[in-house]
């Protein structure tokens, strides 16, 4: 088990293997929040502290291999409003278990400060959108930016310049095209400290916990409730494992409906605010989601970022071209026309049979093809046998969505040598 003790002020006496000082080793996001909204309350600071500490632990403790892929965490986090937040930690641990497929034990301890009292407010209209710099959040910005009051775009910023560049470029394109939006970027990250390497683990599965916390706090300050909207196509939101090798901890759930429901409950109770968290695209394929972009802002597509490896790319590439999000992005774009994205690799045009077994691109393409073939050929009953998790969600719409995604995949992949080989 990885034990991390977060603190403010003087270093505490602790048996934890990792001691991290808040605002020095862990960048909580308070400075950006105060730039946007003025003095921060203790409850707002507490929620940012909890979220940033979780994110730091997730990034700083590397996963193992095979049976050691899942991790165990014990976090000790200082907050002012202990009485308010401590009863909610079992819900947080449940959310994190689903998000990252790790085991989490979160312990809050008292920090000095004035506890916040609840304020009775009736939220008004307006939306807050998680604006990641990807195609899906861009589609939502295009679709909802004509509403009043202006759509608030919330961006989580780290040291990844590729992501920050994409967010800023897309925001500028939206404004130039007359979109009514405001942009609120928040820097939440961590630094190396002794033996703690802040980017030892790159999956960042708890990032959506940070993202949704930032969005909820912004919604609270802007007095909005119909909110905290996360835009993610159904293929990646439901994220059924592509193959039996990707079950459990090997499959992510960063925008899964159960995660959003859990986060909505947690943030409502923590903030005493009637806000909603929704994903308007959970029943749509990637191709269907990006239709508004092709209709209204096709020039923005090349500036967006979808890659899981965006921080580790070769020169002159904006996308690796071999991860699953790159495949899904390329298939969606080429369903409409040419894809001008600068991919580091064009695996669709390679000879699949000549690729080595340990080639990540080969494995990803094989798994995507296997998944596609199952949704093309298996009955609904057989799909339930393959993915029992379908029983816990709206299986009718999910199966229909994945069958349409399979058709999209075949339509594009069958144009290429590698695709013709894997889809036989």
Tab-separated table of N, CA and C in Angstrom, residues 178-295:
chain	number	residue	atom	x	y	z
A	178	UNK	N	-18.019	33.847	-33.191
A	178	UNK	CA	-19.177	34.462	-32.562
A	178	UNK	C	-19.784	33.691	-31.411
A	179	UNK	N	-19.100	32.663	-30.933
A	179	UNK	CA	-19.623	31.891	-29.808
A	179	UNK	C	-19.583	32.722	-28.529
A	180	UNK	N	-20.602	32.603	-27.714
A	180	UNK	CA	-20.664	33.304	-26.434
A	180	UNK	C	-20.153	32.375	-25.334
A	181	UNK	N	-18.880	32.516	-25.028
A	181	UNK	CA	-18.271	31.651	-24.026
A	181	UNK	C	-17.333	32.454	-23.136
A	182	UNK	N	-17.123	31.943	-21.932
A	182	UNK	CA	-16.050	32.430	-21.066
A	182	UNK	C	-15.145	31.242	-20.770
A	183	UNK	N	-13.865	31.499	-20.584
A	183	UNK	CA	-12.912	30.412	-20.389
A	183	UNK	C	-12.260	30.552	-19.022
A	184	UNK	N	-12.255	29.448	-18.261
A	184	UNK	CA	-11.716	29.459	-16.900
A	184	UNK	C	-10.719	28.311	-16.741
A	185	UNK	N	-9.422	28.556	-16.985
A	185	UNK	CA	-8.415	27.500	-16.823
A	185	UNK	C	-7.881	27.457	-15.389
A	186	UNK	N	-7.656	26.247	-14.876
A	186	UNK	CA	-7.139	26.072	-13.521
A	186	UNK	C	-5.953	25.111	-13.553
A	187	UNK	N	-4.845	25.546	-13.002
A	187	UNK	CA	-3.635	24.721	-12.965
A	187	UNK	C	-3.646	23.871	-11.699
A	188	UNK	N	-3.774	22.574	-11.857
A	188	UNK	CA	-3.729	21.619	-10.748
A	188	UNK	C	-2.743	20.528	-11.133
A	189	UNK	N	-1.655	20.424	-10.384
A	189	UNK	CA	-0.617	19.461	-10.749
A	189	UNK	C	0.222	19.167	-9.512
A	190	UNK	N	1.403	18.638	-9.715
A	190	UNK	CA	2.311	18.341	-8.610
A	190	UNK	C	3.742	18.421	-9.099
A	191	UNK	N	4.674	18.362	-8.147
A	191	UNK	CA	6.100	18.435	-8.476
A	191	UNK	C	6.834	17.254	-7.852
A	192	UNK	N	8.017	16.959	-8.382
A	192	UNK	CA	8.863	15.944	-7.768
A	192	UNK	C	9.274	16.401	-6.373
A	193	UNK	N	9.292	15.448	-5.441
A	193	UNK	CA	9.702	15.767	-4.074
A	193	UNK	C	10.409	14.550	-3.486
A	194	UNK	N	11.737	14.631	-3.380
A	194	UNK	CA	12.497	13.496	-2.884
A	194	UNK	C	12.322	12.296	-3.791
A	195	UNK	N	11.904	11.175	-3.207
A	195	UNK	CA	11.709	9.952	-3.998
A	195	UNK	C	10.386	9.957	-4.762
A	196	UNK	N	9.538	10.943	-4.500
A	196	UNK	CA	8.241	11.032	-5.170
A	196	UNK	C	8.418	11.679	-6.543
A	197	UNK	N	8.083	10.925	-7.597
A	197	UNK	CA	8.166	11.423	-8.975
A	197	UNK	C	6.742	11.670	-9.451
A	198	UNK	N	6.397	12.935	-9.663
A	198	UNK	CA	4.987	13.291	-9.835
A	198	UNK	C	4.357	12.761	-11.108
A	199	UNK	N	5.147	12.377	-12.107
A	199	UNK	CA	4.572	11.850	-13.346
A	199	UNK	C	5.016	10.408	-13.594
A	200	UNK	N	5.170	9.636	-12.505
A	200	UNK	CA	5.587	8.238	-12.636
A	200	UNK	C	4.525	7.393	-13.324
A	201	UNK	N	3.247	7.770	-13.166
A	201	UNK	CA	2.131	7.044	-13.774
A	201	UNK	C	1.388	7.981	-14.711
A	202	UNK	N	1.212	7.557	-15.964
A	202	UNK	CA	0.681	8.456	-16.981
A	202	UNK	C	-0.805	8.286	-17.287
A	203	UNK	N	-1.461	7.304	-16.677
A	203	UNK	CA	-2.855	7.062	-17.055
A	203	UNK	C	-3.796	8.176	-16.579
A	204	UNK	N	-3.516	8.778	-15.430
A	204	UNK	CA	-4.272	9.933	-14.931
A	204	UNK	C	-5.777	9.676	-14.910
A	205	UNK	N	-6.176	8.530	-14.422
A	205	UNK	CA	-7.598	8.174	-14.452
A	205	UNK	C	-8.442	9.006	-13.493
A	206	UNK	N	-7.825	9.581	-12.465
A	206	UNK	CA	-8.594	10.395	-11.522
A	206	UNK	C	-8.709	11.849	-11.965
A	207	UNK	N	-8.232	12.149	-13.169
A	207	UNK	CA	-8.294	13.530	-13.639
A	207	UNK	C	-9.735	14.035	-13.690
A	208	UNK	N	-10.680	13.169	-14.031
A	208	UNK	CA	-12.064	13.628	-14.112
A	208	UNK	C	-12.614	13.991	-12.740
A	209	UNK	N	-12.056	13.429	-11.657
A	209	UNK	CA	-12.466	13.841	-10.311
A	209	UNK	C	-12.068	15.302	-10.085
A	210	UNK	N	-10.847	15.652	-10.476
A	210	UNK	CA	-10.385	17.034	-10.381
A	210	UNK	C	-11.232	17.942	-11.267
A	211	UNK	N	-11.410	17.509	-12.496
A	211	UNK	CA	-12.128	18.287	-13.501
A	211	UNK	C	-13.553	18.626	-13.036
A	212	UNK	N	-14.265	17.609	-12.546
A	212	UNK	CA	-15.641	17.811	-12.108
A	212	UNK	C	-15.719	18.660	-10.844
A	213	UNK	N	-14.728	18.530	-9.976
A	213	UNK	CA	-14.677	19.389	-8.789
A	213	UNK	C	-14.495	20.844	-9.189
A	214	UNK	N	-13.582	21.111	-10.105
A	214	UNK	CA	-13.374	22.472	-10.602
A	214	UNK	C	-14.645	23.030	-11.243
A	215	UNK	N	-15.321	22.197	-12.025
A	215	UNK	CA	-16.538	22.640	-12.698
A	215	UNK	C	-17.643	22.942	-11.696
A	216	UNK	N	-17.779	22.096	-10.676
A	216	UNK	CA	-18.817	22.308	-9.668
A	216	UNK	C	-18.568	23.586	-8.872
A	217	UNK	N	-17.312	23.839	-8.507
A	217	UNK	CA	-16.987	25.060	-7.767
A	217	UNK	C	-17.227	26.301	-8.625
A	218	UNK	N	-16.926	26.202	-9.906
A	218	UNK	CA	-17.198	27.317	-10.818
A	218	UNK	C	-18.705	27.537	-10.949
A	219	UNK	N	-19.451	26.451	-11.082
A	219	UNK	CA	-20.909	26.555	-11.175
A	219	UNK	C	-21.479	27.235	-9.935
A	220	UNK	N	-20.927	26.882	-8.789
A	220	UNK	CA	-21.385	27.493	-7.536
A	220	UNK	C	-21.134	29.001	-7.542
A	221	UNK	N	-19.957	29.409	-7.983
A	221	UNK	CA	-19.635	30.839	-7.998
A	221	UNK	C	-20.451	31.595	-9.053
A	222	UNK	N	-20.756	30.930	-10.159
A	222	UNK	CA	-21.535	31.574	-11.215
A	222	UNK	C	-23.041	31.418	-10.997
A	223	UNK	N	-23.386	30.736	-9.903
A	223	UNK	CA	-24.791	30.518	-9.536
A	223	UNK	C	-25.555	29.780	-10.637
A	224	UNK	N	-24.931	28.688	-11.105
A	224	UNK	CA	-25.562	27.873	-12.141
A	224	UNK	C	-25.822	26.465	-11.619
A	225	UNK	N	-26.789	25.836	-12.191
A	225	UNK	CA	-27.088	24.520	-11.721
A	225	UNK	C	-27.197	23.492	-12.831
A	226	UNK	N	-27.691	23.910	-14.004
A	226	UNK	CA	-27.852	22.940	-15.072
A	226	UNK	C	-26.489	22.757	-15.674
A	227	UNK	N	-25.800	21.885	-15.070
A	227	UNK	CA	-24.435	22.047	-15.299
A	227	UNK	C	-23.752	20.814	-15.558
A	228	UNK	N	-22.949	20.835	-14.590
A	228	UNK	CA	-21.593	20.483	-14.782
A	228	UNK	C	-21.610	19.421	-15.836
A	229	UNK	N	-21.449	19.841	-17.057
A	229	UNK	CA	-21.640	18.989	-18.210
A	229	UNK	C	-20.295	18.445	-18.681
A	230	UNK	N	-20.217	17.119	-18.750
A	230	UNK	CA	-19.026	16.494	-19.305
A	230	UNK	C	-19.424	15.896	-20.648
A	231	UNK	N	-18.719	16.238	-21.689
A	231	UNK	CA	-19.066	15.784	-23.036
A	231	UNK	C	-18.098	14.685	-23.465
A	232	UNK	N	-18.605	13.480	-23.614
A	232	UNK	CA	-17.773	12.339	-24.001
A	232	UNK	C	-18.624	11.385	-24.815
A	233	UNK	N	-18.146	11.029	-25.993
A	233	UNK	CA	-18.897	10.087	-26.823
A	233	UNK	C	-19.131	8.776	-26.076
A	234	UNK	N	-20.213	8.087	-26.429
A	234	UNK	CA	-20.593	6.876	-25.724
A	234	UNK	C	-19.558	5.770	-25.791
A	235	UNK	N	-18.814	5.685	-26.883
A	235	UNK	CA	-17.797	4.643	-27.003
A	235	UNK	C	-16.780	4.732	-25.871
A	236	UNK	N	-16.346	5.965	-25.545
A	236	UNK	CA	-15.342	6.153	-24.501
A	236	UNK	C	-15.960	6.346	-23.122
A	237	UNK	N	-17.217	6.835	-23.063
A	237	UNK	CA	-17.871	7.041	-21.770
A	237	UNK	C	-18.252	5.707	-21.131
A	238	UNK	N	-18.928	4.856	-21.883
A	238	UNK	CA	-19.273	3.527	-21.380
A	238	UNK	C	-18.021	2.668	-21.290
A	239	UNK	N	-17.206	2.745	-22.327
A	239	UNK	CA	-15.883	2.122	-22.378
A	239	UNK	C	-15.898	0.649	-21.995
A	240	UNK	N	-16.723	-0.111	-22.691
A	240	UNK	CA	-16.635	-1.561	-22.524
A	240	UNK	C	-15.223	-2.016	-22.894
A	241	UNK	N	-14.648	-2.955	-22.149
A	241	UNK	CA	-13.299	-3.429	-22.490
A	241	UNK	C	-13.282	-4.034	-23.890
A	242	UNK	N	-12.307	-3.653	-24.684
A	242	UNK	CA	-12.245	-4.115	-26.066
A	242	UNK	C	-12.002	-5.608	-26.187
A	243	UNK	N	-11.351	-6.171	-25.189
A	243	UNK	CA	-11.066	-7.608	-25.219
A	243	UNK	C	-10.992	-8.115	-23.788
A	244	UNK	N	-10.916	-9.426	-23.632
A	244	UNK	CA	-10.840	-10.015	-22.293
A	244	UNK	C	-9.561	-9.619	-21.567
A	245	UNK	N	-8.547	-9.193	-22.299
A	245	UNK	CA	-7.286	-8.777	-21.682
A	245	UNK	C	-7.378	-7.387	-21.060
A	246	UNK	N	-8.494	-6.671	-21.311
A	246	UNK	CA	-8.623	-5.296	-20.824
A	246	UNK	C	-9.708	-5.161	-19.757
A	247	UNK	N	-10.116	-6.249	-19.149
A	247	UNK	CA	-11.147	-6.172	-18.130
A	247	UNK	C	-10.587	-5.567	-16.849
A	248	UNK	N	-11.516	-5.185	-15.946
A	248	UNK	CA	-11.184	-4.664	-14.613
A	248	UNK	C	-10.241	-3.474	-14.698
A	249	UNK	N	-9.085	-3.567	-14.041
A	249	UNK	CA	-8.192	-2.416	-13.932
A	249	UNK	C	-7.605	-1.978	-15.257
A	250	UNK	N	-7.732	-2.814	-16.287
A	250	UNK	CA	-7.146	-2.464	-17.579
A	250	UNK	C	-8.085	-1.615	-18.431
A	251	UNK	N	-9.267	-1.277	-17.903
A	251	UNK	CA	-10.231	-0.481	-18.658
A	251	UNK	C	-10.621	0.745	-17.839
A	252	UNK	N	-10.660	1.910	-18.456
A	252	UNK	CA	-10.932	3.150	-17.736
A	252	UNK	C	-12.417	3.500	-17.750
A	253	UNK	N	-12.834	4.297	-16.752
A	253	UNK	CA	-14.235	4.705	-16.639
A	253	UNK	C	-14.326	6.192	-16.289
A	254	UNK	N	-13.507	7.016	-16.913
A	254	UNK	CA	-13.423	8.415	-16.504
A	254	UNK	C	-14.699	9.213	-16.747
A	255	UNK	N	-15.559	8.768	-17.669
A	255	UNK	CA	-16.826	9.468	-17.898
A	255	UNK	C	-18.002	8.500	-17.848
A	256	UNK	N	-17.828	7.400	-17.142
A	256	UNK	CA	-18.879	6.388	-17.052
A	256	UNK	C	-20.095	6.951	-16.315
A	257	UNK	N	-21.309	6.590	-16.727
A	257	UNK	CA	-22.515	7.093	-16.059
A	257	UNK	C	-22.517	6.889	-14.546
A	258	UNK	N	-21.992	5.757	-14.059
A	258	UNK	CA	-21.951	5.530	-12.615
A	258	UNK	C	-21.023	6.506	-11.918
A	259	UNK	N	-19.920	6.859	-12.574
A	259	UNK	CA	-19.007	7.855	-12.004
A	259	UNK	C	-19.691	9.211	-11.929
A	260	UNK	N	-20.390	9.592	-12.994
A	260	UNK	CA	-21.063	10.894	-13.007
A	260	UNK	C	-22.166	10.960	-11.963
A	261	UNK	N	-22.910	9.870	-11.794
A	261	UNK	CA	-23.948	9.833	-10.763
A	261	UNK	C	-23.337	9.954	-9.373
A	262	UNK	N	-22.249	9.236	-9.148
A	262	UNK	CA	-21.570	9.317	-7.855
A	262	UNK	C	-21.012	10.695	-7.576
A	263	UNK	N	-20.386	11.304	-8.569
A	263	UNK	CA	-19.839	12.648	-8.402
A	263	UNK	C	-20.948	13.677	-8.166
A	264	UNK	N	-22.063	13.517	-8.862
A	264	UNK	CA	-23.185	14.431	-8.656
A	264	UNK	C	-23.661	14.373	-7.205
A	265	UNK	N	-23.817	13.151	-6.665
A	265	UNK	CA	-24.252	12.989	-5.270
A	265	UNK	C	-23.240	13.590	-4.308
A	266	UNK	N	-21.968	13.272	-4.516
A	266	UNK	CA	-20.919	13.784	-3.632
A	266	UNK	C	-20.872	15.304	-3.633
A	267	UNK	N	-20.867	15.927	-4.810
A	267	UNK	CA	-20.734	17.380	-4.899
A	267	UNK	C	-21.998	18.094	-4.429
A	268	UNK	N	-23.161	17.520	-4.659
A	268	UNK	CA	-24.392	18.099	-4.132
A	268	UNK	C	-24.343	18.165	-2.611
A	269	UNK	N	-23.914	17.073	-1.993
A	269	UNK	CA	-23.876	17.008	-0.529
A	269	UNK	C	-22.755	17.863	0.044
A	270	UNK	N	-21.608	17.866	-0.605
A	270	UNK	CA	-20.476	18.645	-0.108
A	270	UNK	C	-20.753	20.137	-0.180
A	271	UNK	N	-21.385	20.572	-1.270
A	271	UNK	CA	-21.621	22.001	-1.492
A	271	UNK	C	-23.015	22.451	-1.080
A	272	UNK	N	-23.875	21.498	-0.703
A	272	UNK	CA	-25.267	21.806	-0.386
A	272	UNK	C	-25.889	22.604	-1.523
A	273	UNK	N	-25.705	22.076	-2.738
A	273	UNK	CA	-26.121	22.789	-3.954
A	273	UNK	C	-26.812	21.819	-4.901
A	274	UNK	N	-27.928	22.237	-5.443
A	274	UNK	CA	-28.703	21.392	-6.349
A	274	UNK	C	-28.171	21.518	-7.767
A	275	UNK	N	-27.009	20.879	-8.005
A	275	UNK	CA	-26.440	20.912	-9.354
A	275	UNK	C	-26.585	19.554	-10.009
A	276	UNK	N	-26.509	19.546	-11.320
A	276	UNK	CA	-26.612	18.293	-12.059
A	276	UNK	C	-25.364	18.086	-12.907
A	277	UNK	N	-24.994	16.845	-13.074
A	277	UNK	CA	-23.877	16.477	-13.945
A	277	UNK	C	-24.428	15.573	-15.034
A	278	UNK	N	-24.215	15.947	-16.268
A	278	UNK	CA	-24.781	15.156	-17.356
A	278	UNK	C	-23.792	15.032	-18.501
A	279	UNK	N	-23.977	13.990	-19.274
A	279	UNK	CA	-23.206	13.783	-20.501
A	279	UNK	C	-24.198	13.703	-21.652
A	280	UNK	N	-24.323	14.746	-22.461
A	280	UNK	CA	-25.326	14.748	-23.528
A	280	UNK	C	-25.013	13.784	-24.667
A	281	UNK	N	-23.801	13.211	-24.673
A	281	UNK	CA	-23.379	12.390	-25.805
A	281	UNK	C	-23.215	10.913	-25.460
A	282	UNK	N	-23.733	10.487	-24.314
A	282	UNK	CA	-23.483	9.122	-23.860
A	282	UNK	C	-24.090	8.080	-24.793
A	283	UNK	N	-25.087	8.443	-25.590
A	283	UNK	CA	-25.704	7.489	-26.511
A	283	UNK	C	-25.255	7.685	-27.958
A	284	UNK	N	-24.210	8.510	-28.161
A	284	UNK	CA	-23.757	8.807	-29.516
A	284	UNK	C	-22.365	8.232	-29.778
A	285	UNK	N	-22.125	7.860	-31.024
A	285	UNK	CA	-20.787	7.457	-31.428
A	285	UNK	C	-19.929	8.715	-31.625
A	286	UNK	N	-18.642	8.509	-31.739
A	286	UNK	CA	-17.742	9.639	-31.984
A	286	UNK	C	-18.113	10.353	-33.290
A	287	UNK	N	-18.435	9.581	-34.316
A	287	UNK	CA	-18.824	10.186	-35.593
A	287	UNK	C	-20.054	11.074	-35.424
A	288	UNK	N	-21.024	10.611	-34.663
A	288	UNK	CA	-22.243	11.387	-34.450
A	288	UNK	C	-21.987	12.638	-33.619
A	289	UNK	N	-21.092	12.534	-32.652
A	289	UNK	CA	-20.785	13.668	-31.779
A	289	UNK	C	-20.167	14.823	-32.555
A	290	UNK	N	-19.259	14.520	-33.471
A	290	UNK	CA	-18.513	15.604	-34.123
A	290	UNK	C	-19.238	16.209	-35.320
A	291	UNK	N	-20.442	15.752	-35.610
A	291	UNK	CA	-21.194	16.309	-36.742
A	291	UNK	C	-21.343	17.831	-36.660
A	292	UNK	N	-21.652	18.425	-35.480
A	292	UNK	CA	-21.780	19.892	-35.414
A	292	UNK	C	-20.485	20.632	-35.750
A	293	UNK	N	-19.344	20.000	-35.472
A	293	UNK	CA	-18.064	20.650	-35.777
A	293	UNK	C	-17.878	20.735	-37.288
A	294	UNK	N	-18.148	19.648	-37.994
A	294	UNK	CA	-18.024	19.670	-39.451
A	294	UNK	C	-19.004	20.652	-40.076
A	295	UNK	N	-20.147	20.825	-39.430
A	295	UNK	CA	-21.156	21.728	-39.979
A	295	UNK	C	-20.821	23.193	-39.737
